[in-house]
């Protein structure tokens, strides 16, 4: 690839319409994100039909703003996992542009994007990640633990059996009458509460690397049903602590088991301050380093999609292996080694 090889990334898997330009696998020239939060707020969650319509309405303008009349060499888009309508909009936009410009089109896995987002620092790709590492990808739609040997070399250890971590935050927020998205709201309330006020469960599911958060959420709903005079900050603080303890315990267990000193955390929930502090502190005691995604790139964005595509191209070039274009959309796409 030439030095200034420029990739246009497109992201539309859930409720952010985003386009970004990445030059030379290094410099983020633009990263335009249109968030649909206002459209979904009154429903306390993402409404797929509304999301598809909003993506369709915004994608052309978002791409135009990101392009800034720059030359591009490749178009990359998130081809899964995600909501079918949004994926379709992203694919059509990406394919139309790539066909018109006669340049390559690459589909990338959205979750891989969340991991690679950890490589950015202040708008530059710093290749911070060190391998092998344990990756914790925690978002509104997914919670997964992977053993990652190197870029594109994955072993998926476990996923959530029910709610994703962000989804649990969103549902608890809804139970408490707090606005969507729930994560930041619950966190804010938690700052005024006591973390040991209520003993919510820590579902560790020993013997598996899977997660299950619906039990914590149900425990919160029973607590609210069975008590009068609810102290919202105490509920938030105790719930957040239970979520964080569970995520941290399993991640550290995996790092020990797979004998690695590196951990990476990406996805919307990676913005959570208690998770960041607790994992950093507990991992530090075991001389393990944690790479957290920059908060600006923790939520869905196209910068991470462009970088994932760049890494795939770089890998194909270095190894001589054919690149799998992966352009068929797949709402349930699994993470696969390259
Ligand atoms: O990665 P993301 O933007 O979208 C998906 O791919 O799902 O993640 C959004 C999720 C939402 O559930 C939101 O409540 C959660 O991330 N979130 C947080 C925080 N900020 C966002 N959860 C806990 N604490 C936060 N500070
Ligand atoms: Zn995401």
Short mmCIF file of C-alpha atoms and ligand atoms in Angstrom, two decimals:
data_model
loop_
_atom_site.label_atom_id
_atom_site.label_comp_id
_atom_site.label_asym_id
_atom_site.label_seq_id
_atom_site.Cartn_x
_atom_site.Cartn_y
_atom_site.Cartn_z
CA UNK A 1 0.00 0.00 0.00
CA UNK A 2 1.29 3.45 -0.79
CA UNK A 3 2.08 5.68 2.17
CA UNK A 4 -0.96 7.90 1.92
CA UNK A 5 -3.41 5.05 1.17
CA UNK A 6 -6.74 6.47 2.28
CA UNK A 7 -9.74 4.46 3.43
CA UNK A 8 -13.27 5.74 3.82
CA UNK A 9 -14.96 3.84 6.66
CA UNK A 10 -18.75 3.62 7.05
CA UNK A 11 -20.60 2.53 10.19
CA UNK A 12 -24.37 1.99 10.41
CA UNK A 13 -24.89 -1.18 12.47
CA UNK A 14 -27.01 0.31 15.25
CA UNK A 15 -27.95 3.90 16.08
CA UNK A 16 -24.97 5.91 14.89
CA UNK A 17 -24.49 6.89 11.26
CA UNK A 18 -20.80 7.52 10.81
CA UNK A 19 -18.16 7.99 8.12
CA UNK A 20 -14.43 8.50 8.62
CA UNK A 21 -11.28 8.98 6.56
CA UNK A 22 -8.09 7.25 7.64
CA UNK A 23 -4.89 8.17 5.81
CA UNK A 24 -1.83 5.93 5.66
CA UNK A 25 -3.26 3.66 8.37
CA UNK A 26 -2.30 6.42 10.77
CA UNK A 27 -4.05 9.75 10.59
CA UNK A 28 -7.71 10.24 11.19
CA UNK A 29 -8.59 12.98 8.70
CA UNK A 30 -12.27 13.01 9.69
CA UNK A 31 -14.71 11.03 11.80
CA UNK A 32 -18.27 12.29 11.40
CA UNK A 33 -20.83 10.72 13.73
CA UNK A 34 -24.54 11.36 13.58
CA UNK A 35 -26.13 9.91 16.70
CA UNK A 36 -29.80 8.92 16.56
CA UNK A 37 -30.19 9.01 20.34
CA UNK A 38 -32.82 11.75 20.26
CA UNK A 39 -34.95 9.65 17.92
CA UNK A 40 -34.86 6.58 20.19
CA UNK A 41 -34.99 8.31 23.56
CA UNK A 42 -38.73 8.23 24.03
CA UNK A 43 -38.74 4.45 23.51
CA UNK A 44 -35.86 3.86 26.00
CA UNK A 45 -33.99 1.82 23.40
CA UNK A 46 -33.17 1.50 19.72
CA UNK A 47 -36.23 0.99 17.48
CA UNK A 48 -34.89 -0.88 14.41
CA UNK A 49 -37.32 0.60 11.89
CA UNK A 50 -36.63 4.14 13.05
CA UNK A 51 -32.90 3.41 12.99
CA UNK A 52 -33.02 2.21 9.35
CA UNK A 53 -34.92 5.30 8.27
CA UNK A 54 -32.55 7.63 10.08
CA UNK A 55 -29.51 5.91 8.53
CA UNK A 56 -31.08 6.24 5.08
CA UNK A 57 -31.87 9.89 5.68
CA UNK A 58 -28.41 10.85 6.98
CA UNK A 59 -25.83 8.63 5.35
CA UNK A 60 -25.20 10.67 2.20
CA UNK A 61 -24.65 13.89 4.15
CA UNK A 62 -22.42 12.16 6.71
CA UNK A 63 -20.26 10.61 3.96
CA UNK A 64 -20.03 13.91 2.12
CA UNK A 65 -18.89 15.70 5.26
CA UNK A 66 -16.29 13.02 6.04
CA UNK A 67 -14.90 12.96 2.48
CA UNK A 68 -13.92 16.63 2.40
CA UNK A 69 -13.17 16.22 -1.31
CA UNK A 70 -10.19 14.01 -0.45
CA UNK A 71 -8.93 11.27 -2.72
CA UNK A 72 -9.86 7.77 -1.48
CA UNK A 73 -8.34 4.40 -2.35
CA UNK A 74 -10.79 2.03 -0.68
CA UNK A 75 -14.25 1.94 0.92
CA UNK A 76 -14.83 -0.11 4.07
CA UNK A 77 -18.10 -0.68 5.90
CA UNK A 78 -19.30 -2.67 8.88
CA UNK A 79 -21.06 -5.69 7.36
CA UNK A 80 -22.15 -7.17 10.71
CA UNK A 81 -23.15 -7.89 13.37
CA UNK A 82 -25.96 -5.36 13.62
CA UNK A 83 -29.51 -4.45 12.70
CA UNK A 84 -30.38 -5.68 9.18
CA UNK A 85 -31.85 -2.36 7.98
CA UNK A 86 -28.84 -0.32 9.06
CA UNK A 87 -26.39 -2.84 7.60
CA UNK A 88 -28.23 -2.67 4.28
CA UNK A 89 -28.03 1.12 4.16
CA UNK A 90 -24.28 0.98 4.90
CA UNK A 91 -23.66 -1.65 2.27
CA UNK A 92 -25.59 0.17 -0.46
CA UNK A 93 -23.85 3.46 0.26
CA UNK A 94 -20.40 1.84 0.40
CA UNK A 95 -20.91 -0.27 -2.72
CA UNK A 96 -22.30 2.61 -4.75
CA UNK A 97 -19.29 4.76 -3.94
CA UNK A 98 -16.74 1.99 -4.49
CA UNK A 99 -18.33 1.02 -7.82
CA UNK A 100 -18.48 4.61 -9.01
CA UNK A 101 -14.85 5.22 -8.08
CA UNK A 102 -13.72 1.75 -9.18
CA UNK A 103 -11.90 1.10 -5.94
CA UNK A 104 -11.98 -1.93 -3.61
CA UNK A 105 -14.85 -2.52 -1.18
CA UNK A 106 -14.21 -4.29 2.13
CA UNK A 107 -16.68 -5.43 4.78
CA UNK A 108 -15.39 -5.60 8.35
CA UNK A 109 -16.71 -7.01 11.58
CA UNK A 110 -18.10 -4.25 13.79
CA UNK A 111 -16.84 -5.95 16.97
CA UNK A 112 -13.30 -6.18 15.62
CA UNK A 113 -13.65 -2.45 15.06
CA UNK A 114 -14.38 -1.94 18.77
CA UNK A 115 -11.14 -3.77 19.63
CA UNK A 116 -9.01 -1.89 17.10
CA UNK A 117 -10.41 1.43 18.34
CA UNK A 118 -8.06 0.87 21.32
CA UNK A 119 -5.14 1.57 18.96
CA UNK A 120 -6.12 5.24 18.52
CA UNK A 121 -4.75 7.99 20.69
CA UNK A 122 -5.71 11.61 20.04
CA UNK A 123 -6.84 10.94 16.49
CA UNK A 124 -3.70 9.04 15.50
CA UNK A 125 -3.17 5.31 15.21
CA UNK A 126 -0.51 4.52 17.78
CA UNK A 127 -0.65 0.71 17.56
CA UNK A 128 -0.78 0.58 21.34
CA UNK A 129 -2.06 -3.00 21.56
CA UNK A 130 0.37 -5.67 22.68
CA UNK A 131 -0.28 -9.36 22.14
CA UNK A 132 -1.36 -11.90 23.12
CA UNK A 133 -4.18 -10.19 24.96
CA UNK A 134 -7.60 -10.80 26.40
CA UNK A 135 -10.20 -8.58 24.76
CA UNK A 136 -13.39 -7.55 26.50
CA UNK A 137 -15.84 -6.07 24.02
CA UNK A 138 -18.73 -4.52 25.93
CA UNK A 139 -21.45 -2.59 24.19
CA UNK A 140 -25.20 -2.15 24.05
CA UNK A 141 -25.64 -5.17 21.82
CA UNK A 142 -22.66 -7.38 22.71
CA UNK A 143 -20.51 -8.63 25.54
CA UNK A 144 -17.70 -10.94 24.46
CA UNK A 145 -14.40 -12.18 25.81
CA UNK A 146 -11.69 -13.18 23.30
CA UNK A 147 -8.16 -14.47 23.42
CA UNK A 148 -6.32 -12.50 20.73
CA UNK A 149 -2.96 -13.77 19.55
CA UNK A 150 -2.35 -10.91 17.16
CA UNK A 151 -4.29 -8.73 14.73
CA UNK A 152 -6.91 -10.99 13.17
CA UNK A 153 -6.05 -14.03 15.31
CA UNK A 154 -8.98 -14.77 17.58
CA UNK A 155 -10.35 -17.40 19.86
CA UNK A 156 -13.78 -16.39 21.14
CA UNK A 157 -13.93 -17.56 24.76
CA UNK A 158 -17.46 -16.56 25.68
CA UNK A 159 -20.36 -14.21 25.13
CA UNK A 160 -23.38 -13.15 27.08
CA UNK A 161 -26.18 -15.69 27.32
CA UNK A 162 -28.82 -12.99 27.56
CA UNK A 163 -28.50 -9.22 27.97
CA UNK A 164 -25.38 -7.38 26.86
CA UNK A 165 -23.74 -5.28 29.58
CA UNK A 166 -24.89 -1.99 28.03
CA UNK A 167 -28.37 -3.39 27.57
CA UNK A 168 -28.51 -4.20 31.30
CA UNK A 169 -27.51 -0.60 32.10
CA UNK A 170 -30.18 0.66 29.69
CA UNK A 171 -32.89 -1.59 31.16
CA UNK A 172 -32.07 -0.70 34.75
CA UNK A 173 -32.15 2.99 33.78
CA UNK A 174 -35.58 2.44 32.28
CA UNK A 175 -36.80 0.73 35.49
CA UNK A 176 -35.62 3.79 37.42
CA UNK A 177 -37.19 6.24 34.98
CA UNK A 178 -33.80 7.53 33.80
CA UNK A 179 -33.36 8.50 30.13
CA UNK A 180 -31.78 6.42 27.34
CA UNK A 181 -28.92 5.58 26.93
CA UNK A 182 -28.85 4.36 30.49
CA UNK A 183 -25.14 3.73 31.07
CA UNK A 184 -24.00 7.33 31.56
CA UNK A 185 -27.17 8.16 33.57
CA UNK A 186 -26.77 5.22 35.96
CA UNK A 187 -23.09 6.07 36.39
CA UNK A 188 -23.87 9.69 37.18
CA UNK A 189 -26.45 8.74 39.82
CA UNK A 190 -24.08 6.13 41.24
CA UNK A 191 -21.57 8.83 42.19
CA UNK A 192 -23.93 9.94 44.97
CA UNK A 193 -24.77 6.42 46.17
CA UNK A 194 -23.30 3.68 48.37
CA UNK A 195 -21.84 0.80 46.42
CA UNK A 196 -22.50 -1.70 49.22
CA UNK A 197 -26.06 -0.54 49.94
CA UNK A 198 -27.75 -3.47 48.19
CA UNK A 199 -26.24 -6.91 47.59
CA UNK A 200 -27.06 -7.55 43.93
CA UNK A 201 -25.71 -10.86 42.52
CA UNK A 202 -22.37 -11.30 40.71
CA UNK A 203 -23.14 -14.07 38.20
CA UNK A 204 -19.71 -15.58 37.57
CA UNK A 205 -20.90 -18.80 35.86
CA UNK A 206 -17.83 -20.80 36.91
CA UNK A 207 -16.46 -23.21 34.36
CA UNK A 208 -17.52 -21.08 31.39
CA UNK A 209 -16.35 -17.78 29.93
CA UNK A 210 -19.93 -16.76 29.34
CA UNK A 211 -21.72 -13.84 30.97
CA UNK A 212 -25.31 -13.46 32.11
CA UNK A 213 -26.60 -10.07 33.16
CA UNK A 214 -30.36 -10.57 33.10
CA UNK A 215 -30.21 -11.92 36.68
CA UNK A 216 -28.70 -8.67 38.00
CA UNK A 217 -31.33 -6.67 36.12
CA UNK A 218 -34.13 -8.90 37.51
CA UNK A 219 -32.71 -8.52 41.03
CA UNK A 220 -32.94 -4.74 40.58
CA UNK A 221 -36.55 -5.01 39.39
CA UNK A 222 -37.49 -7.20 42.40
CA UNK A 223 -35.78 -4.76 44.73
CA UNK A 224 -37.79 -1.89 43.25
CA UNK A 225 -41.00 -3.93 43.47
CA UNK A 226 -40.43 -4.92 47.10
CA UNK A 227 -39.28 -1.61 48.59
CA UNK A 228 -40.87 1.75 49.11
CA UNK A 229 -38.65 4.84 49.58
CA UNK A 230 -36.16 3.86 46.90
CA UNK A 231 -32.80 5.59 47.05
CA UNK A 232 -31.98 5.84 43.34
CA UNK A 233 -28.25 6.64 43.77
CA UNK A 234 -27.84 3.62 46.09
CA UNK A 235 -29.57 1.33 43.57
CA UNK A 236 -27.38 2.69 40.75
CA UNK A 237 -24.16 2.45 42.76
CA UNK A 238 -24.87 -1.11 43.93
CA UNK A 239 -25.95 -2.24 40.45
CA UNK A 240 -22.93 -0.65 38.77
CA UNK A 241 -20.61 -2.28 41.30
CA UNK A 242 -22.17 -5.71 40.67
CA UNK A 243 -21.80 -5.28 36.88
CA UNK A 244 -18.21 -4.09 37.15
CA UNK A 245 -17.19 -6.79 39.65
CA UNK A 246 -18.55 -9.45 37.30
CA UNK A 247 -16.87 -8.06 34.18
CA UNK A 248 -13.55 -7.50 35.94
CA UNK A 249 -13.47 -10.89 37.67
CA UNK A 250 -14.06 -12.83 34.46
CA UNK A 251 -11.65 -10.77 32.41
CA UNK A 252 -8.85 -11.18 34.94
CA UNK A 253 -9.59 -14.88 35.28
CA UNK A 254 -9.21 -15.26 31.51
CA UNK A 255 -5.96 -13.26 31.50
CA UNK A 256 -4.57 -15.54 34.21
CA UNK A 257 -5.77 -18.71 32.54
CA UNK A 258 -4.34 -17.70 29.15
CA UNK A 259 -1.17 -16.39 30.78
CA UNK A 260 -1.21 -12.96 29.24
CA UNK A 261 -0.29 -9.63 30.77
CA UNK A 262 -2.35 -7.58 28.33
CA UNK A 263 -6.04 -6.75 28.31
CA UNK A 264 -7.98 -4.54 25.89
CA UNK A 265 -11.45 -3.12 26.53
CA UNK A 266 -13.62 -1.64 23.77
CA UNK A 267 -17.27 -0.78 23.14
CA UNK A 268 -19.71 1.73 24.60
CA UNK A 269 -19.52 0.38 28.17
CA UNK A 270 -15.72 0.84 28.10
CA UNK A 271 -16.49 4.51 28.78
CA UNK A 272 -17.63 3.52 32.28
CA UNK A 273 -15.33 5.15 34.85
CA UNK A 274 -15.84 2.54 37.57
CA UNK A 275 -14.97 -0.24 35.10
CA UNK A 276 -11.85 1.61 34.00
CA UNK A 277 -10.66 2.35 37.54
CA UNK A 278 -11.46 -1.08 38.96
CA UNK A 279 -9.95 -3.11 36.14
CA UNK A 280 -6.86 -0.94 35.98
CA UNK A 281 -6.36 -1.23 39.73
CA UNK A 282 -6.96 -4.98 40.01
CA UNK A 283 -4.97 -5.76 36.84
CA UNK A 284 -2.15 -3.53 38.05
CA UNK A 285 -1.79 -5.64 41.18
CA UNK A 286 -1.06 -8.58 38.88
CA UNK A 287 1.33 -6.52 36.71
CA UNK A 288 -1.09 -6.59 33.81
CA UNK A 289 -1.59 -3.67 31.43
CA UNK A 290 -5.07 -2.63 30.29
CA UNK A 291 -5.63 -0.80 27.00
CA UNK A 292 -8.90 1.08 27.23
CA UNK A 293 -10.40 2.63 24.17
CA UNK A 294 -10.22 6.42 24.16
CA UNK A 295 -13.62 7.60 25.44
CA UNK A 296 -14.17 9.57 22.22
CA UNK A 297 -14.08 6.32 20.23
CA UNK A 298 -15.81 3.96 22.67
CA UNK A 299 -19.25 4.31 21.06
CA UNK A 300 -19.94 3.31 17.50
CA UNK A 301 -17.86 5.21 14.95
CA UNK A 302 -16.45 4.74 11.47
CA UNK A 303 -12.82 5.46 12.44
CA UNK A 304 -12.59 2.00 13.97
CA UNK A 305 -14.11 0.45 10.83
CA UNK A 306 -11.57 2.16 8.58
CA UNK A 307 -8.74 1.00 10.85
CA UNK A 308 -9.99 -2.59 10.90
CA UNK A 309 -10.02 -2.55 7.10
CA UNK A 310 -6.49 -1.13 6.99
CA UNK A 311 -5.24 -3.85 9.34
CA UNK A 312 -6.84 -6.52 7.16
CA UNK A 313 -5.23 -5.12 4.01
CA UNK A 314 -1.87 -4.85 5.75
CA UNK A 315 -2.16 -8.44 6.96
CA UNK A 316 -3.05 -9.73 3.49
CA UNK A 317 -0.09 -7.88 2.04
CA UNK A 318 2.34 -9.12 4.69
CA UNK A 319 1.25 -12.76 4.59
CA UNK A 320 0.30 -13.10 0.92
CA UNK A 321 -3.01 -14.61 2.04
CA UNK A 322 -6.04 -13.60 -0.03
CA UNK A 323 -8.21 -11.00 1.64
CA UNK A 324 -11.78 -12.11 2.37
CA UNK A 325 -13.84 -9.11 1.22
CA UNK A 326 -16.69 -10.03 3.59
CA UNK A 327 -19.16 -7.72 1.89
CA UNK A 328 -22.30 -9.79 2.40
CA UNK A 329 -24.16 -8.30 5.33
CA UNK A 330 -24.70 -10.62 8.25
CA UNK A 331 -26.70 -9.42 11.27
CA UNK A 332 -25.29 -12.29 13.38
CA UNK A 333 -21.72 -12.17 12.11
CA UNK A 334 -19.22 -13.99 14.33
CA UNK A 335 -15.65 -12.93 14.84
CA UNK A 336 -13.35 -15.11 12.72
CA UNK A 337 -9.61 -15.24 12.32
CA UNK A 338 -8.30 -13.81 9.02
O1 LIG B 1 -20.82 0.50 21.45
P1 LIG B 1 -22.09 1.24 21.56
O2 LIG B 1 -22.11 2.70 21.22
O3 LIG B 1 -23.21 0.61 20.68
C1 LIG B 1 -23.34 -0.74 20.42
O4 LIG B 1 -22.60 -1.26 19.55
O5 LIG B 1 -24.19 -1.34 21.12
O6 LIG B 1 -22.60 1.05 23.07
C2 LIG B 1 -23.73 1.68 23.58
C3 LIG B 1 -23.98 1.17 24.98
C4 LIG B 1 -25.32 1.61 25.58
O7 LIG B 1 -25.97 0.49 26.11
C5 LIG B 1 -24.91 2.57 26.69
O8 LIG B 1 -25.81 2.61 27.79
C6 LIG B 1 -23.57 2.01 27.11
O9 LIG B 1 -22.97 1.62 25.89
N1 LIG B 1 -22.76 3.02 27.80
C7 LIG B 1 -22.36 2.90 29.09
C8 LIG B 1 -21.64 4.09 29.39
N2 LIG B 1 -21.61 4.86 28.28
C9 LIG B 1 -22.30 4.19 27.31
N3 LIG B 1 -22.56 1.93 29.99
C10 LIG B 1 -22.05 2.10 31.22
N4 LIG B 1 -21.37 3.21 31.58
C11 LIG B 1 -21.13 4.21 30.73
N5 LIG B 1 -20.45 5.30 31.10
ZN1 LIG B 2 -20.86 -1.15 18.75
#
